[in-house]
């Protein structure tokens, strides 16, 4: 990772928010509004929530507002009529937004749909705040190669990776013993498999600590989010897979840890509020104030930790398997999981079926090398087709 860019203290930072209407995007907008004069917005993009995207555009006055759903173009154009804000729609417009000359880009488009816009920002050497773990999971080697080639800066937004980024001593990486990713355990941490098999969407979406979008909330319930974060950490930090551990920490206060060979363990702590890691990337290499609740350790009293249960949460082992297989296996894992999560949210399969779909898809497609973006999209398409067949077979079960 290239970490050399710095901004003069008084000059406003130009920013683009890809996925401004999602959870991370809304929190980013909130922080920018709290620091008037410090940021100039180049572009905002949303998926299909035109009223919210238009409201954000009126507040932040970007040069460009893009809605990914082409059918919503007319509605957004009407909403912003007379504002002087350029309006566009569709996948190509998302890439155009990322290509605009903003110094800092929030990459918060959910899923593989965020890959091409994120790469467009990287390829022009921007500072990219990465909130889309699926991009790095699906195309890690391609993305990191482009970061190095283009002199871009990649700043992790996930609370766990952001914590590691804050406490990792880059001058002493050879002395890192292990990285420890913490996990809340999600809403089913103490639930048996029989009860998990009957879990509803409402139950799975009810995360005990974090307020997140639907997809990542389900990933938290299956613990696939931690499996994806394992793969993400492998690409972001110079530590091999076998020295990246996962530790369940229900309070979500210790966001991750780095252990050194002298016995020191450094951790980043804070209240579970995404505005903290977002702010760290938004102002990097400085810090800015956030309204996140202040941590009171004496009020918390106790912080607890436990090993994850790989039997009840097979996603963890599936992610390690994909990473060890290498090549397109992580792409297959991610695509199958996206399809399975959508099917669960649509109530076509049960909660435990998510892992079954992913396992079947991963086992059914041979791992091949990934050298280009085309290789990524080919594996993604094949995995989605296989996962849909698996979903169909499960749906037809008596």
XYZ file of C-alpha atoms in Angstrom:
398
model
C 0.000 0.000 0.000
C 1.291 3.430 -0.970
C 0.819 5.804 1.957
C 2.437 9.096 0.986
C -0.328 11.503 0.008
C -1.121 14.347 2.379
C -3.403 17.372 2.135
C -2.586 20.916 3.249
C -4.546 21.670 6.417
C -6.599 24.567 4.984
C -7.394 23.299 1.484
C -10.816 21.576 1.108
C -10.611 17.929 0.105
C -12.523 16.967 -3.036
C -14.585 13.814 -2.505
C -16.862 11.410 -4.341
C -19.237 9.006 -2.597
C -20.048 5.835 -4.509
C -23.117 4.369 -2.811
C -24.186 7.477 -0.908
C -27.706 6.189 -0.166
C -26.515 3.035 1.632
C -25.621 2.777 5.306
C -21.925 3.689 4.914
C -22.765 6.354 2.369
C -25.321 8.016 4.638
C -22.819 8.091 7.488
C -20.240 9.645 5.164
C -22.710 12.349 4.127
C -23.457 13.009 7.799
C -19.771 13.558 8.570
C -19.253 15.897 5.608
C -22.252 17.986 6.636
C -20.757 18.300 10.122
C -17.555 19.771 8.679
C -18.704 22.564 6.350
C -15.967 24.085 4.239
C -13.603 21.133 4.662
C -14.928 19.099 1.725
C -16.063 19.759 -1.851
C -18.214 17.014 -3.376
C -17.504 15.981 -6.949
C -20.073 13.182 -7.361
C -22.710 11.187 -5.511
C -24.123 7.853 -6.659
C -27.011 5.743 -5.425
C -28.739 2.574 -6.573
C -32.429 3.402 -6.861
C -33.408 5.582 -3.864
C -34.034 8.744 -5.864
C -35.645 10.865 -3.094
C -32.680 10.326 -0.735
C -30.061 10.795 -3.472
C -31.720 14.035 -4.546
C -31.878 15.274 -0.940
C -28.178 14.517 -0.469
C -27.369 16.293 -3.731
C -29.256 19.414 -2.647
C -27.367 19.387 0.655
C -23.872 18.721 -0.699
C -24.110 20.346 -4.146
C -22.042 17.812 -6.120
C -21.198 18.437 -9.742
C -22.714 15.058 -10.684
C -25.442 12.802 -9.277
C -25.799 9.266 -10.652
C -28.497 6.664 -10.100
C -27.411 3.123 -10.983
C -30.928 2.056 -11.994
C -31.396 3.496 -15.488
C -35.183 3.383 -15.095
C -34.877 6.016 -12.330
C -33.072 8.579 -14.496
C -36.173 10.659 -15.309
C -37.221 10.799 -11.663
C -33.776 12.005 -10.532
C -33.617 14.563 -13.347
C -37.018 15.934 -12.271
C -35.939 16.062 -8.617
C -32.810 18.073 -9.465
C -34.280 20.223 -12.214
C -32.922 23.773 -12.016
C -30.212 22.842 -9.499
C -27.340 22.985 -11.981
C -26.292 19.467 -10.911
C -25.483 17.117 -13.782
C -27.581 13.932 -13.717
C -26.729 10.529 -15.190
C -27.789 6.886 -14.828
C -26.586 3.342 -15.408
C -23.439 1.267 -14.815
C -21.277 3.310 -17.200
C -22.258 6.496 -15.376
C -21.043 4.945 -12.116
C -17.629 4.390 -13.675
C -17.685 7.968 -14.993
C -18.446 9.262 -11.490
C -15.485 7.318 -10.077
C -13.272 8.672 -12.849
C -14.016 12.295 -11.978
C -11.115 14.253 -10.372
C -11.925 13.763 -6.695
C -8.924 13.222 -4.428
C -10.831 10.905 -2.060
C -13.441 8.319 -3.086
C -15.731 6.367 -0.773
C -16.258 2.953 -2.418
C -19.463 1.789 -0.760
C -21.422 0.163 -3.587
C -22.521 -3.236 -2.287
C -21.334 -6.419 -3.975
C -19.516 -7.139 -7.225
C -21.375 -4.191 -8.786
C -18.865 -1.928 -7.057
C -15.787 -3.503 -8.669
C -15.512 -1.516 -11.904
C -16.216 1.907 -10.337
C -13.714 1.167 -7.555
C -11.068 0.146 -10.081
C -11.751 3.330 -12.073
C -10.915 5.409 -8.992
C -7.818 3.325 -8.257
C -6.558 3.609 -11.819
C -6.418 7.383 -11.666
C -4.403 7.211 -8.433
C -7.108 8.362 -6.030
C -7.246 7.789 -2.302
C -9.959 5.123 -2.052
C -11.805 4.421 1.190
C -12.847 0.817 0.671
C -16.125 -0.182 2.293
C -16.899 -2.860 -0.293
C -15.182 -6.025 0.903
C -16.610 -8.068 -1.969
C -14.396 -6.226 -4.493
C -11.191 -7.211 -2.735
C -12.454 -10.739 -2.093
C -13.416 -11.292 -5.734
C -10.507 -9.539 -7.409
C -7.868 -9.096 -4.717
C -4.786 -9.760 -6.850
C -6.064 -7.577 -9.700
C -7.042 -4.732 -7.386
C -3.849 -4.698 -5.347
C -1.796 -4.887 -8.524
C -3.590 -1.798 -9.837
C -3.114 0.032 -6.513
C 0.640 -0.478 -6.806
C 0.795 0.274 -10.527
C -1.208 3.490 -10.317
C 0.110 4.843 -7.020
C -3.335 4.821 -5.417
C -3.957 4.738 -1.657
C -6.357 2.109 -0.310
C -7.791 2.899 3.131
C -9.957 0.198 4.766
C -13.342 1.318 6.117
C -14.515 -1.949 7.699
C -14.149 -1.370 11.426
C -11.905 -4.424 11.820
C -9.470 -3.585 9.031
C -9.532 0.076 9.936
C -8.525 -0.915 13.470
C -5.609 -2.973 12.161
C -4.597 -0.104 9.879
C -4.448 2.181 12.918
C -2.300 -0.087 15.122
C -0.100 -1.877 12.585
C 3.468 -0.590 12.739
C 4.441 -0.627 9.066
C 8.111 -0.321 9.932
C 7.923 -3.543 11.963
C 5.719 -5.817 9.862
C 8.375 -8.542 10.009
C 7.798 -8.690 13.756
C 4.018 -9.207 13.599
C 3.073 -12.543 15.120
C -0.569 -12.506 14.118
C -3.567 -10.360 13.280
C -6.775 -10.954 15.242
C -10.081 -9.986 13.642
C -12.893 -9.623 16.157
C -16.480 -10.634 15.443
C -19.638 -9.828 17.359
C -21.019 -13.294 16.657
C -24.179 -11.748 15.218
C -27.752 -12.328 16.355
C -27.395 -16.138 16.461
C -24.197 -16.379 18.500
C -25.848 -18.522 21.192
C -28.529 -20.173 19.052
C -28.410 -23.902 18.282
C -28.506 -25.214 14.726
C -32.070 -26.498 15.033
C -33.285 -23.015 15.930
C -31.046 -21.431 13.264
C -32.653 -23.655 10.644
C -35.996 -21.982 11.435
C -34.633 -18.431 11.691
C -36.554 -15.716 9.875
C -35.215 -12.803 7.849
C -36.341 -10.428 10.574
C -34.329 -12.319 13.183
C -31.237 -12.503 10.974
C -31.372 -8.780 10.187
C -31.532 -7.803 13.879
C -27.840 -7.262 14.588
C -27.239 -6.728 18.322
C -24.672 -3.916 17.946
C -24.367 -2.441 14.457
C -26.828 -0.678 12.162
C -26.041 -2.004 8.679
C -27.596 -2.785 5.311
C -29.489 -6.021 4.659
C -26.717 -7.920 2.866
C -23.986 -7.312 5.430
C -26.444 -7.965 8.271
C -27.183 -11.440 6.894
C -23.453 -12.000 6.359
C -22.935 -11.115 10.009
C -25.595 -13.631 11.060
C -23.902 -16.431 9.064
C -20.445 -15.066 9.984
C -19.617 -15.028 6.275
C -18.752 -11.359 6.780
C -15.842 -12.498 8.948
C -14.806 -15.036 6.339
C -14.805 -12.319 3.674
C -12.871 -10.047 6.036
C -10.273 -12.779 6.491
C -9.678 -12.773 2.724
C -9.709 -8.977 2.672
C -7.112 -8.825 5.476
C -4.905 -11.251 3.558
C -4.743 -8.776 0.667
C -4.497 -5.612 2.759
C -1.815 -6.620 5.246
C 1.493 -8.510 4.863
C 0.513 -11.485 7.027
C -0.132 -15.043 5.723
C -3.565 -16.638 6.096
C -2.519 -19.013 8.870
C -1.558 -16.041 11.057
C -4.911 -14.284 10.710
C -7.229 -15.336 13.531
C -10.875 -14.689 14.297
C -12.095 -14.065 17.837
C -15.707 -13.556 18.899
C -16.158 -10.425 21.000
C -19.882 -9.803 21.628
C -19.552 -6.198 22.859
C -17.964 -4.957 19.568
C -15.698 -2.566 21.479
C -12.290 -4.044 20.609
C -12.425 -3.796 16.829
C -9.298 -5.848 16.076
C -5.796 -6.511 17.394
C -2.221 -6.946 16.203
C 0.099 -9.229 18.190
C 3.871 -8.747 17.976
C 6.626 -11.254 18.614
C 7.722 -9.505 21.840
C 4.365 -10.358 23.436
C 2.774 -6.924 22.904
C -0.815 -6.903 21.643
C -2.109 -3.588 20.305
C -5.830 -3.016 19.885
C -8.120 -0.238 18.675
C -11.219 0.310 20.823
C -14.309 2.400 20.312
C -18.099 2.419 20.401
C -19.732 0.458 17.564
C -20.377 3.447 15.285
C -19.274 3.358 11.642
C -18.661 7.087 11.622
C -15.401 6.484 13.521
C -13.626 4.390 10.848
C -15.196 6.447 8.059
C -13.894 9.656 9.644
C -10.419 8.157 9.991
C -10.280 7.585 6.225
C -12.068 10.816 5.306
C -9.517 13.011 7.117
C -6.459 10.738 6.787
C -3.678 11.305 7.743
C -5.329 13.645 10.264
C -8.355 13.045 12.498
C -11.663 14.900 12.729
C -14.406 15.071 15.344
C -17.342 12.685 15.108
C -20.594 12.419 17.091
C -19.909 8.760 17.869
C -20.729 7.875 21.500
C -17.629 8.049 23.682
C -16.403 4.779 25.101
C -16.752 4.386 28.855
C -14.867 1.293 29.990
C -15.925 1.626 33.618
C -19.582 1.596 32.553
C -19.013 -1.431 30.345
C -17.262 -3.203 33.193
C -16.530 -6.438 31.328
C -15.304 -7.316 27.858
C -15.599 -10.962 26.857
C -14.005 -13.096 24.154
C -14.601 -16.600 22.853
C -13.531 -18.861 20.003
C -15.889 -19.029 17.008
C -17.963 -22.174 16.531
C -17.028 -23.433 13.067
C -19.672 -26.181 13.205
C -22.579 -23.760 13.638
C -20.950 -21.161 11.365
C -19.366 -23.137 8.481
C -18.806 -19.935 6.469
C -15.523 -19.395 8.329
C -13.995 -22.646 7.090
C -15.419 -22.117 3.602
C -13.644 -18.774 3.391
C -10.346 -20.272 4.538
C -10.762 -23.080 2.019
C -11.362 -20.577 -0.794
C -8.320 -18.528 0.186
C -6.119 -21.631 0.308
C -7.403 -22.840 -3.067
C -6.535 -19.428 -4.486
C -7.192 -18.347 -8.047
C -10.878 -17.728 -8.665
C -12.082 -19.650 -5.586
C -12.695 -16.486 -3.500
C -14.620 -15.027 -6.465
C -16.784 -18.150 -6.544
C -17.300 -18.015 -2.781
C -18.404 -14.391 -2.910
C -20.746 -14.778 -5.892
C -22.410 -17.872 -4.424
C -22.879 -16.107 -1.115
C -24.443 -13.042 -2.767
C -26.932 -15.244 -4.620
C -27.718 -17.288 -1.514
C -28.269 -14.189 0.639
C -30.679 -12.697 -1.925
C -32.554 -16.011 -2.027
C -32.821 -16.077 1.762
C -34.070 -12.478 1.862
C -36.644 -13.454 -0.776
C -37.619 -16.379 1.491
C -36.810 -19.008 -1.135
C -34.345 -20.867 1.095
C -33.749 -21.232 4.814
C -30.994 -19.620 6.847
C -28.746 -22.680 7.024
C -29.223 -23.228 3.303
C -27.035 -20.174 2.658
C -23.933 -22.079 3.694
C -25.079 -25.185 1.831
C -25.421 -23.232 -1.421
C -21.978 -21.692 -1.012
C -20.327 -25.023 -0.167
C -21.934 -26.814 -3.124
C -20.969 -24.038 -5.538
C -17.389 -23.844 -4.295
C -16.993 -27.620 -4.599
C -18.565 -27.785 -8.058
C -16.383 -25.285 -9.955
C -12.656 -25.991 -10.443
C -10.291 -23.302 -9.211
C -8.417 -21.490 -11.994
C -5.879 -18.647 -12.004
C -7.127 -15.042 -12.105
C -5.000 -12.716 -14.193
C -7.485 -10.210 -15.574
C -10.799 -8.590 -14.740
C -12.399 -10.783 -17.408
C -11.293 -13.856 -15.436
C -13.054 -12.426 -12.380
C -16.322 -11.771 -14.209
C -16.232 -15.192 -15.879
C -15.856 -16.949 -12.516
C -18.499 -14.701 -10.970
C -21.028 -15.529 -13.694
C -20.350 -19.274 -13.514
C -20.702 -19.269 -9.733
C -23.973 -17.355 -9.839
C -25.436 -19.793 -12.342
C -24.358 -22.749 -10.210
C -25.677 -21.124 -7.018
C -29.050 -20.436 -8.624
C -29.330 -24.101 -9.574
C -28.509 -25.048 -5.999
C -31.155 -22.623 -4.719
C -33.707 -24.049 -7.147
C -32.998 -27.587 -5.982
C -33.346 -26.549 -2.339
C -36.577 -24.695 -3.053
C -38.085 -27.837 -4.548
C -37.358 -29.956 -1.496
C -40.489 -31.190 0.331
